[in-house]
Amino acid sequence: MAKRHRFERKEDRIVRKAGRRRPYDRMLIVCEGSKTEVNYFSAIRREKRLPNADIAIVPSDYGTAPLQIVEYAIDRFNEAKGFDRVYVVFDRDDHDSYHNALAKAEATHETLKNDLKAKVQFQAIPSVPNFELWILLHFRDVLAPIHRNQVYAELKKPAFYPSYAKNSLTVFQETKDRIADATARAEALRARYTSHNGTDPYTDADLLTGELLKIANRFS
């Protein structure tokens, strides 16, 4: 008989204690890019040995505009309905559909039903100006509007993360020790600004990162 994965063994124990209820939410995470964000969240899933089937991390097949990402996530979910939460990860950048994407994500929240006939949480994970702001927050505060080019320049300073490269497979591993600092800074921005403004620095990447790590901690 094949040896069972440690995640599955621990999951079985928790399920037996709590009845048949799954001890974690199944997630569909749809990202703007095919590499940067996908690589980051996949690295968490891989390092923490989370199940691929129940935590799907995919790029949008419809394009990289925020509204296209939301629309793809809806269609992808409707193909199988095997998820409890859907996250759409996108940047503000110069996208014309940014505000429409936020509105559609909010309007879609709890309107879809999954394979268990339960309402599905649908949440946008925007970053202003881009996902790299989340990485920069691991190293310093950002309190004023900043252009994406400046984010890259700041991030690559010798005192911060000079080896950073878009599409890297190792960003999570190389920054994970600073997640608590980055989360505190992201929370401070959320208390000060709103994603709907679209010009002030903002990210919800900490929320999704935190959810994945929370699942992992339940099985550690």
PDB file of C-alpha atoms in Angstrom:
ATOM      1  CA  MET A   1       0.000   0.000   0.000  1.00  0.00           C
ATOM      2  CA  ALA A   2       1.344   3.443  -0.899  1.00  0.00           C
ATOM      3  CA  LYS A   3       2.477   5.615   1.969  1.00  0.00           C
ATOM      4  CA  ARG A   4      -0.045   8.342   2.693  1.00  0.00           C
ATOM      5  CA  HIS A   5       0.947  12.000   2.591  1.00  0.00           C
ATOM      6  CA  ARG A   6       1.366  13.567   6.045  1.00  0.00           C
ATOM      7  CA  PHE A   7      -1.157  16.258   5.081  1.00  0.00           C
ATOM      8  CA  GLU A   8      -3.764  13.614   4.269  1.00  0.00           C
ATOM      9  CA  ARG A   9      -3.124  11.688   7.501  1.00  0.00           C
ATOM     10  CA  LYS A  10      -3.478  14.801   9.650  1.00  0.00           C
ATOM     11  CA  GLU A  11      -6.483  15.945   7.652  1.00  0.00           C
ATOM     12  CA  ASP A  12      -8.194  12.594   8.303  1.00  0.00           C
ATOM     13  CA  ARG A  13      -7.643  12.967  12.046  1.00  0.00           C
ATOM     14  CA  ILE A  14      -9.117  16.454  12.065  1.00  0.00           C
ATOM     15  CA  VAL A  15     -12.074  15.400   9.910  1.00  0.00           C
ATOM     16  CA  ARG A  16     -12.837  12.510  12.291  1.00  0.00           C
ATOM     17  CA  LYS A  17     -12.825  14.907  15.254  1.00  0.00           C
ATOM     18  CA  ALA A  18     -15.016  17.494  13.540  1.00  0.00           C
ATOM     19  CA  GLY A  19     -17.308  15.173  11.644  1.00  0.00           C
ATOM     20  CA  ARG A  20     -17.133  15.206   7.874  1.00  0.00           C
ATOM     21  CA  ARG A  21     -16.459  18.921   7.567  1.00  0.00           C
ATOM     22  CA  ARG A  22     -13.254  19.749   5.698  1.00  0.00           C
ATOM     23  CA  PRO A  23     -10.768  21.519   8.008  1.00  0.00           C
ATOM     24  CA  TYR A  24      -9.803  24.113   5.384  1.00  0.00           C
ATOM     25  CA  ASP A  25     -11.450  25.975   2.533  1.00  0.00           C
ATOM     26  CA  ARG A  26     -10.735  24.914  -1.032  1.00  0.00           C
ATOM     27  CA  MET A  27      -9.300  27.861  -2.950  1.00  0.00           C
ATOM     28  CA  LEU A  28      -9.087  28.963  -6.556  1.00  0.00           C
ATOM     29  CA  ILE A  29      -6.445  31.677  -6.951  1.00  0.00           C
ATOM     30  CA  VAL A  30      -6.352  33.388 -10.356  1.00  0.00           C
ATOM     31  CA  CYS A  31      -3.372  35.656 -10.969  1.00  0.00           C
ATOM     32  CA  GLU A  32      -2.651  38.429 -13.450  1.00  0.00           C
ATOM     33  CA  GLY A  33       0.742  37.124 -14.500  1.00  0.00           C
ATOM     34  CA  SER A  34       1.785  33.632 -15.428  1.00  0.00           C
ATOM     35  CA  LYS A  35       4.957  33.772 -13.365  1.00  0.00           C
ATOM     36  CA  THR A  36       5.511  36.384 -10.613  1.00  0.00           C
ATOM     37  CA  GLU A  37       2.368  35.959  -8.523  1.00  0.00           C
ATOM     38  CA  VAL A  38       1.829  32.334  -9.504  1.00  0.00           C
ATOM     39  CA  ASN A  39       5.398  31.517  -8.482  1.00  0.00           C
ATOM     40  CA  TYR A  40       5.071  33.321  -5.156  1.00  0.00           C
ATOM     41  CA  PHE A  41       1.865  31.651  -4.005  1.00  0.00           C
ATOM     42  CA  SER A  42       2.856  28.288  -5.489  1.00  0.00           C
ATOM     43  CA  ALA A  43       6.062  28.446  -3.454  1.00  0.00           C
ATOM     44  CA  ILE A  44       3.991  28.739  -0.280  1.00  0.00           C
ATOM     45  CA  ARG A  45       1.842  25.806  -1.348  1.00  0.00           C
ATOM     46  CA  ARG A  46       4.902  23.719  -2.228  1.00  0.00           C
ATOM     47  CA  GLU A  47       6.949  24.513   0.890  1.00  0.00           C
ATOM     48  CA  LYS A  48       4.002  23.969   3.209  1.00  0.00           C
ATOM     49  CA  ARG A  49       2.946  20.842   1.292  1.00  0.00           C
ATOM     50  CA  LEU A  50      -0.616  22.015   0.696  1.00  0.00           C
ATOM     51  CA  PRO A  51      -2.754  19.963  -1.715  1.00  0.00           C
ATOM     52  CA  ASN A  52      -2.679  21.048  -5.357  1.00  0.00           C
ATOM     53  CA  ALA A  53      -6.205  19.805  -6.028  1.00  0.00           C
ATOM     54  CA  ASP A  54      -7.815  21.878  -3.283  1.00  0.00           C
ATOM     55  CA  ILE A  55      -5.642  24.986  -3.683  1.00  0.00           C
ATOM     56  CA  ALA A  56      -5.429  25.775  -7.382  1.00  0.00           C
ATOM     57  CA  ILE A  57      -3.140  28.640  -8.434  1.00  0.00           C
ATOM     58  CA  VAL A  58      -3.463  29.591 -12.084  1.00  0.00           C
ATOM     59  CA  PRO A  59      -2.904  32.530 -14.460  1.00  0.00           C
ATOM     60  CA  SER A  60      -5.800  34.079 -16.333  1.00  0.00           C
ATOM     61  CA  ASP A  61      -6.294  32.652 -19.812  1.00  0.00           C
ATOM     62  CA  TYR A  62      -8.315  35.702 -20.893  1.00  0.00           C
ATOM     63  CA  GLY A  63      -5.541  38.282 -20.559  1.00  0.00           C
ATOM     64  CA  THR A  64      -3.893  40.394 -17.882  1.00  0.00           C
ATOM     65  CA  ALA A  65      -6.426  43.223 -17.561  1.00  0.00           C
ATOM     66  CA  PRO A  66      -8.083  43.128 -14.120  1.00  0.00           C
ATOM     67  CA  LEU A  67     -11.594  42.674 -15.495  1.00  0.00           C
ATOM     68  CA  GLN A  68     -10.398  39.798 -17.680  1.00  0.00           C
ATOM     69  CA  ILE A  69      -8.941  38.134 -14.599  1.00  0.00           C
ATOM     70  CA  VAL A  70     -12.242  38.414 -12.725  1.00  0.00           C
ATOM     71  CA  GLU A  71     -14.192  37.082 -15.700  1.00  0.00           C
ATOM     72  CA  TYR A  72     -11.807  34.174 -16.151  1.00  0.00           C
ATOM     73  CA  ALA A  73     -12.035  33.303 -12.458  1.00  0.00           C
ATOM     74  CA  ILE A  74     -15.822  33.184 -12.660  1.00  0.00           C
ATOM     75  CA  ASP A  75     -15.759  30.934 -15.740  1.00  0.00           C
ATOM     76  CA  ARG A  76     -13.012  28.722 -14.307  1.00  0.00           C
ATOM     77  CA  PHE A  77     -14.990  28.280 -11.102  1.00  0.00           C
ATOM     78  CA  ASN A  78     -18.167  27.413 -13.000  1.00  0.00           C
ATOM     79  CA  GLU A  79     -16.402  24.585 -14.835  1.00  0.00           C
ATOM     80  CA  ALA A  80     -16.271  22.408 -11.727  1.00  0.00           C
ATOM     81  CA  LYS A  81     -17.505  24.469  -8.745  1.00  0.00           C
ATOM     82  CA  GLY A  82     -15.132  22.580  -6.459  1.00  0.00           C
ATOM     83  CA  PHE A  83     -13.992  25.557  -4.382  1.00  0.00           C
ATOM     84  CA  ASP A  84     -15.135  27.454  -1.314  1.00  0.00           C
ATOM     85  CA  ARG A  85     -13.217  30.663  -2.036  1.00  0.00           C
ATOM     86  CA  VAL A  86     -12.068  32.422  -5.181  1.00  0.00           C
ATOM     87  CA  TYR A  87      -9.286  35.014  -5.146  1.00  0.00           C
ATOM     88  CA  VAL A  88      -8.382  37.269  -8.063  1.00  0.00           C
ATOM     89  CA  VAL A  89      -4.892  38.782  -7.863  1.00  0.00           C
ATOM     90  CA  PHE A  90      -4.184  41.834 -10.006  1.00  0.00           C
ATOM     91  CA  ASP A  91      -2.249  45.113 -10.148  1.00  0.00           C
ATOM     92  CA  ARG A  92      -3.453  48.663 -10.572  1.00  0.00           C
ATOM     93  CA  ASP A  93      -0.644  49.667 -12.965  1.00  0.00           C
ATOM     94  CA  ASP A  94      -2.282  51.640 -15.781  1.00  0.00           C
ATOM     95  CA  HIS A  95      -5.183  49.250 -16.352  1.00  0.00           C
ATOM     96  CA  ASP A  96      -8.401  50.934 -17.478  1.00  0.00           C
ATOM     97  CA  SER A  97     -10.554  48.134 -16.072  1.00  0.00           C
ATOM     98  CA  TYR A  98      -9.101  48.222 -12.544  1.00  0.00           C
ATOM     99  CA  HIS A  99     -12.121  49.872 -10.887  1.00  0.00           C
ATOM    100  CA  ASN A 100     -14.605  47.785 -12.889  1.00  0.00           C
ATOM    101  CA  ALA A 101     -12.766  44.657 -11.766  1.00  0.00           C
ATOM    102  CA  LEU A 102     -13.033  45.663  -8.107  1.00  0.00           C
ATOM    103  CA  ALA A 103     -16.744  46.351  -8.547  1.00  0.00           C
ATOM    104  CA  LYS A 104     -17.408  43.045 -10.323  1.00  0.00           C
ATOM    105  CA  ALA A 105     -15.470  41.082  -7.708  1.00  0.00           C
ATOM    106  CA  GLU A 106     -17.516  42.710  -4.950  1.00  0.00           C
ATOM    107  CA  ALA A 107     -20.752  42.059  -6.840  1.00  0.00           C
ATOM    108  CA  THR A 108     -19.816  38.398  -7.350  1.00  0.00           C
ATOM    109  CA  HIS A 109     -19.087  37.763  -3.670  1.00  0.00           C
ATOM    110  CA  GLU A 110     -21.456  35.068  -2.340  1.00  0.00           C
ATOM    111  CA  THR A 111     -23.492  34.946  -5.565  1.00  0.00           C
ATOM    112  CA  LEU A 112     -21.824  31.773  -6.852  1.00  0.00           C
ATOM    113  CA  LYS A 113     -22.580  28.361  -5.327  1.00  0.00           C
ATOM    114  CA  ASN A 114     -20.146  25.472  -5.206  1.00  0.00           C
ATOM    115  CA  ASP A 115     -20.564  21.720  -5.535  1.00  0.00           C
ATOM    116  CA  LEU A 116     -21.862  21.598  -1.954  1.00  0.00           C
ATOM    117  CA  LYS A 117     -24.501  24.252  -2.721  1.00  0.00           C
ATOM    118  CA  ALA A 118     -22.731  26.715  -0.425  1.00  0.00           C
ATOM    119  CA  LYS A 119     -22.190  30.378  -1.223  1.00  0.00           C
ATOM    120  CA  VAL A 120     -18.658  31.101  -2.390  1.00  0.00           C
ATOM    121  CA  GLN A 121     -16.472  33.911  -1.115  1.00  0.00           C
ATOM    122  CA  PHE A 122     -15.104  35.900  -4.051  1.00  0.00           C
ATOM    123  CA  GLN A 123     -12.352  38.364  -3.170  1.00  0.00           C
ATOM    124  CA  ALA A 124     -10.095  40.695  -5.108  1.00  0.00           C
ATOM    125  CA  ILE A 125      -6.444  40.900  -4.040  1.00  0.00           C
ATOM    126  CA  PRO A 126      -5.343  44.184  -5.631  1.00  0.00           C
ATOM    127  CA  SER A 127      -1.974  45.894  -5.344  1.00  0.00           C
ATOM    128  CA  VAL A 128      -1.262  49.538  -6.113  1.00  0.00           C
ATOM    129  CA  PRO A 129       0.807  50.070  -8.124  1.00  0.00           C
ATOM    130  CA  ASN A 130       1.810  46.395  -8.434  1.00  0.00           C
ATOM    131  CA  PHE A 131       2.465  43.128  -6.622  1.00  0.00           C
ATOM    132  CA  GLU A 132       6.077  44.111  -6.019  1.00  0.00           C
ATOM    133  CA  LEU A 133       4.844  46.681  -3.510  1.00  0.00           C
ATOM    134  CA  TRP A 134       4.057  43.707  -1.248  1.00  0.00           C
ATOM    135  CA  ILE A 135       7.649  42.526  -1.589  1.00  0.00           C
ATOM    136  CA  LEU A 136       9.030  46.017  -0.952  1.00  0.00           C
ATOM    137  CA  LEU A 137       6.985  46.236   2.261  1.00  0.00           C
ATOM    138  CA  HIS A 138       9.109  43.397   3.612  1.00  0.00           C
ATOM    139  CA  PHE A 139      11.958  45.921   3.760  1.00  0.00           C
ATOM    140  CA  ARG A 140      10.496  49.375   4.336  1.00  0.00           C
ATOM    141  CA  ASP A 141       7.381  51.500   4.683  1.00  0.00           C
ATOM    142  CA  VAL A 142       5.803  53.056   1.607  1.00  0.00           C
ATOM    143  CA  LEU A 143       3.436  55.843   2.593  1.00  0.00           C
ATOM    144  CA  ALA A 144       3.162  57.993  -0.546  1.00  0.00           C
ATOM    145  CA  PRO A 145       2.129  57.238  -4.134  1.00  0.00           C
ATOM    146  CA  ILE A 146       4.869  55.389  -5.964  1.00  0.00           C
ATOM    147  CA  HIS A 147       5.284  54.422  -9.623  1.00  0.00           C
ATOM    148  CA  ARG A 148       5.929  50.772 -10.446  1.00  0.00           C
ATOM    149  CA  ASN A 149       9.346  51.650 -11.861  1.00  0.00           C
ATOM    150  CA  GLN A 150      10.276  53.232  -8.556  1.00  0.00           C
ATOM    151  CA  VAL A 151       9.075  50.152  -6.705  1.00  0.00           C
ATOM    152  CA  TYR A 152      11.517  48.022  -8.718  1.00  0.00           C
ATOM    153  CA  ALA A 153      14.344  50.524  -8.190  1.00  0.00           C
ATOM    154  CA  GLU A 154      13.770  50.667  -4.436  1.00  0.00           C
ATOM    155  CA  LEU A 155      13.426  46.917  -4.122  1.00  0.00           C
ATOM    156  CA  LYS A 156      16.754  46.293  -5.850  1.00  0.00           C
ATOM    157  CA  LYS A 157      18.755  48.638  -3.633  1.00  0.00           C
ATOM    158  CA  PRO A 158      21.720  46.934  -1.900  1.00  0.00           C
ATOM    159  CA  ALA A 159      20.123  47.385   1.515  1.00  0.00           C
ATOM    160  CA  PHE A 160      16.906  45.659   0.460  1.00  0.00           C
ATOM    161  CA  TYR A 161      16.668  42.920  -2.192  1.00  0.00           C
ATOM    162  CA  PRO A 162      19.297  43.516  -4.918  1.00  0.00           C
ATOM    163  CA  SER A 163      18.914  40.013  -6.350  1.00  0.00           C
ATOM    164  CA  TYR A 164      15.175  40.419  -6.941  1.00  0.00           C
ATOM    165  CA  ALA A 165      14.007  39.445 -10.407  1.00  0.00           C
ATOM    166  CA  LYS A 166      10.494  39.257 -11.793  1.00  0.00           C
ATOM    167  CA  ASN A 167       9.355  35.670 -12.345  1.00  0.00           C
ATOM    168  CA  SER A 168      11.835  34.368  -9.763  1.00  0.00           C
ATOM    169  CA  LEU A 169      10.963  31.039  -8.171  1.00  0.00           C
ATOM    170  CA  THR A 170      12.611  31.907  -4.848  1.00  0.00           C
ATOM    171  CA  VAL A 171      11.005  35.187  -3.751  1.00  0.00           C
ATOM    172  CA  PHE A 172       8.907  33.619  -1.005  1.00  0.00           C
ATOM    173  CA  GLN A 173      11.815  31.639   0.404  1.00  0.00           C
ATOM    174  CA  GLU A 174      14.091  34.677   0.361  1.00  0.00           C
ATOM    175  CA  THR A 175      11.611  37.021   2.058  1.00  0.00           C
ATOM    176  CA  LYS A 176       9.475  34.808   4.304  1.00  0.00           C
ATOM    177  CA  ASP A 177      11.351  35.745   7.467  1.00  0.00           C
ATOM    178  CA  ARG A 178      10.094  39.314   7.006  1.00  0.00           C
ATOM    179  CA  ILE A 179       6.419  38.486   6.413  1.00  0.00           C
ATOM    180  CA  ALA A 180       5.342  39.767   9.827  1.00  0.00           C
ATOM    181  CA  ASP A 181       6.908  43.170   9.110  1.00  0.00           C
ATOM    182  CA  ALA A 182       5.376  43.320   5.624  1.00  0.00           C
ATOM    183  CA  THR A 183       1.955  42.355   6.971  1.00  0.00           C
ATOM    184  CA  ALA A 184       2.062  45.093   9.610  1.00  0.00           C
ATOM    185  CA  ARG A 185       2.950  47.647   6.937  1.00  0.00           C
ATOM    186  CA  ALA A 186       0.192  46.401   4.602  1.00  0.00           C
ATOM    187  CA  GLU A 187      -2.330  46.607   7.438  1.00  0.00           C
ATOM    188  CA  ALA A 188      -1.227  50.178   8.161  1.00  0.00           C
ATOM    189  CA  LEU A 189      -1.798  51.100   4.515  1.00  0.00           C
ATOM    190  CA  ARG A 190      -5.235  49.489   4.595  1.00  0.00           C
ATOM    191  CA  ALA A 191      -6.147  51.567   7.640  1.00  0.00           C
ATOM    192  CA  ARG A 192      -5.022  54.714   5.849  1.00  0.00           C
ATOM    193  CA  TYR A 193      -6.057  54.148   2.226  1.00  0.00           C
ATOM    194  CA  THR A 194      -8.535  52.234   0.111  1.00  0.00           C
ATOM    195  CA  SER A 195      -7.988  50.064  -2.936  1.00  0.00           C
ATOM    196  CA  HIS A 196     -10.666  52.011  -4.799  1.00  0.00           C
ATOM    197  CA  ASN A 197      -8.566  55.168  -4.923  1.00  0.00           C
ATOM    198  CA  GLY A 198      -6.072  53.470  -7.204  1.00  0.00           C
ATOM    199  CA  THR A 199      -3.233  55.939  -6.652  1.00  0.00           C
ATOM    200  CA  ASP A 200      -2.226  55.553  -3.009  1.00  0.00           C
ATOM    201  CA  PRO A 201       0.034  52.594  -2.127  1.00  0.00           C
ATOM    202  CA  TYR A 202      -2.077  49.579  -1.240  1.00  0.00           C
ATOM    203  CA  THR A 203      -1.995  45.794  -1.229  1.00  0.00           C
ATOM    204  CA  ASP A 204      -4.124  42.926   0.008  1.00  0.00           C
ATOM    205  CA  ALA A 205      -1.429  40.356  -0.815  1.00  0.00           C
ATOM    206  CA  ASP A 206      -0.861  39.900   2.904  1.00  0.00           C
ATOM    207  CA  LEU A 207      -4.426  38.658   3.333  1.00  0.00           C
ATOM    208  CA  LEU A 208      -4.011  35.835   0.829  1.00  0.00           C
ATOM    209  CA  THR A 209      -0.530  35.006   2.082  1.00  0.00           C
ATOM    210  CA  GLY A 210      -1.923  34.856   5.595  1.00  0.00           C
ATOM    211  CA  GLU A 211      -4.770  32.541   4.601  1.00  0.00           C
ATOM    212  CA  LEU A 212      -2.373  30.068   2.986  1.00  0.00           C
ATOM    213  CA  LEU A 213      -0.065  30.119   5.993  1.00  0.00           C
ATOM    214  CA  LYS A 214      -3.024  29.707   8.329  1.00  0.00           C
ATOM    215  CA  ILE A 215      -4.008  26.504   6.543  1.00  0.00           C
ATOM    216  CA  ALA A 216      -0.414  25.280   6.694  1.00  0.00           C
ATOM    217  CA  ASN A 217      -0.195  25.985  10.434  1.00  0.00           C
ATOM    218  CA  ARG A 218      -3.169  23.749  11.096  1.00  0.00           C
ATOM    219  CA  PHE A 219      -1.202  20.767   9.821  1.00  0.00           C
ATOM    220  CA  SER A 220       2.276  21.612  11.138  1.00  0.00           C
TER     221      SER A 220
END
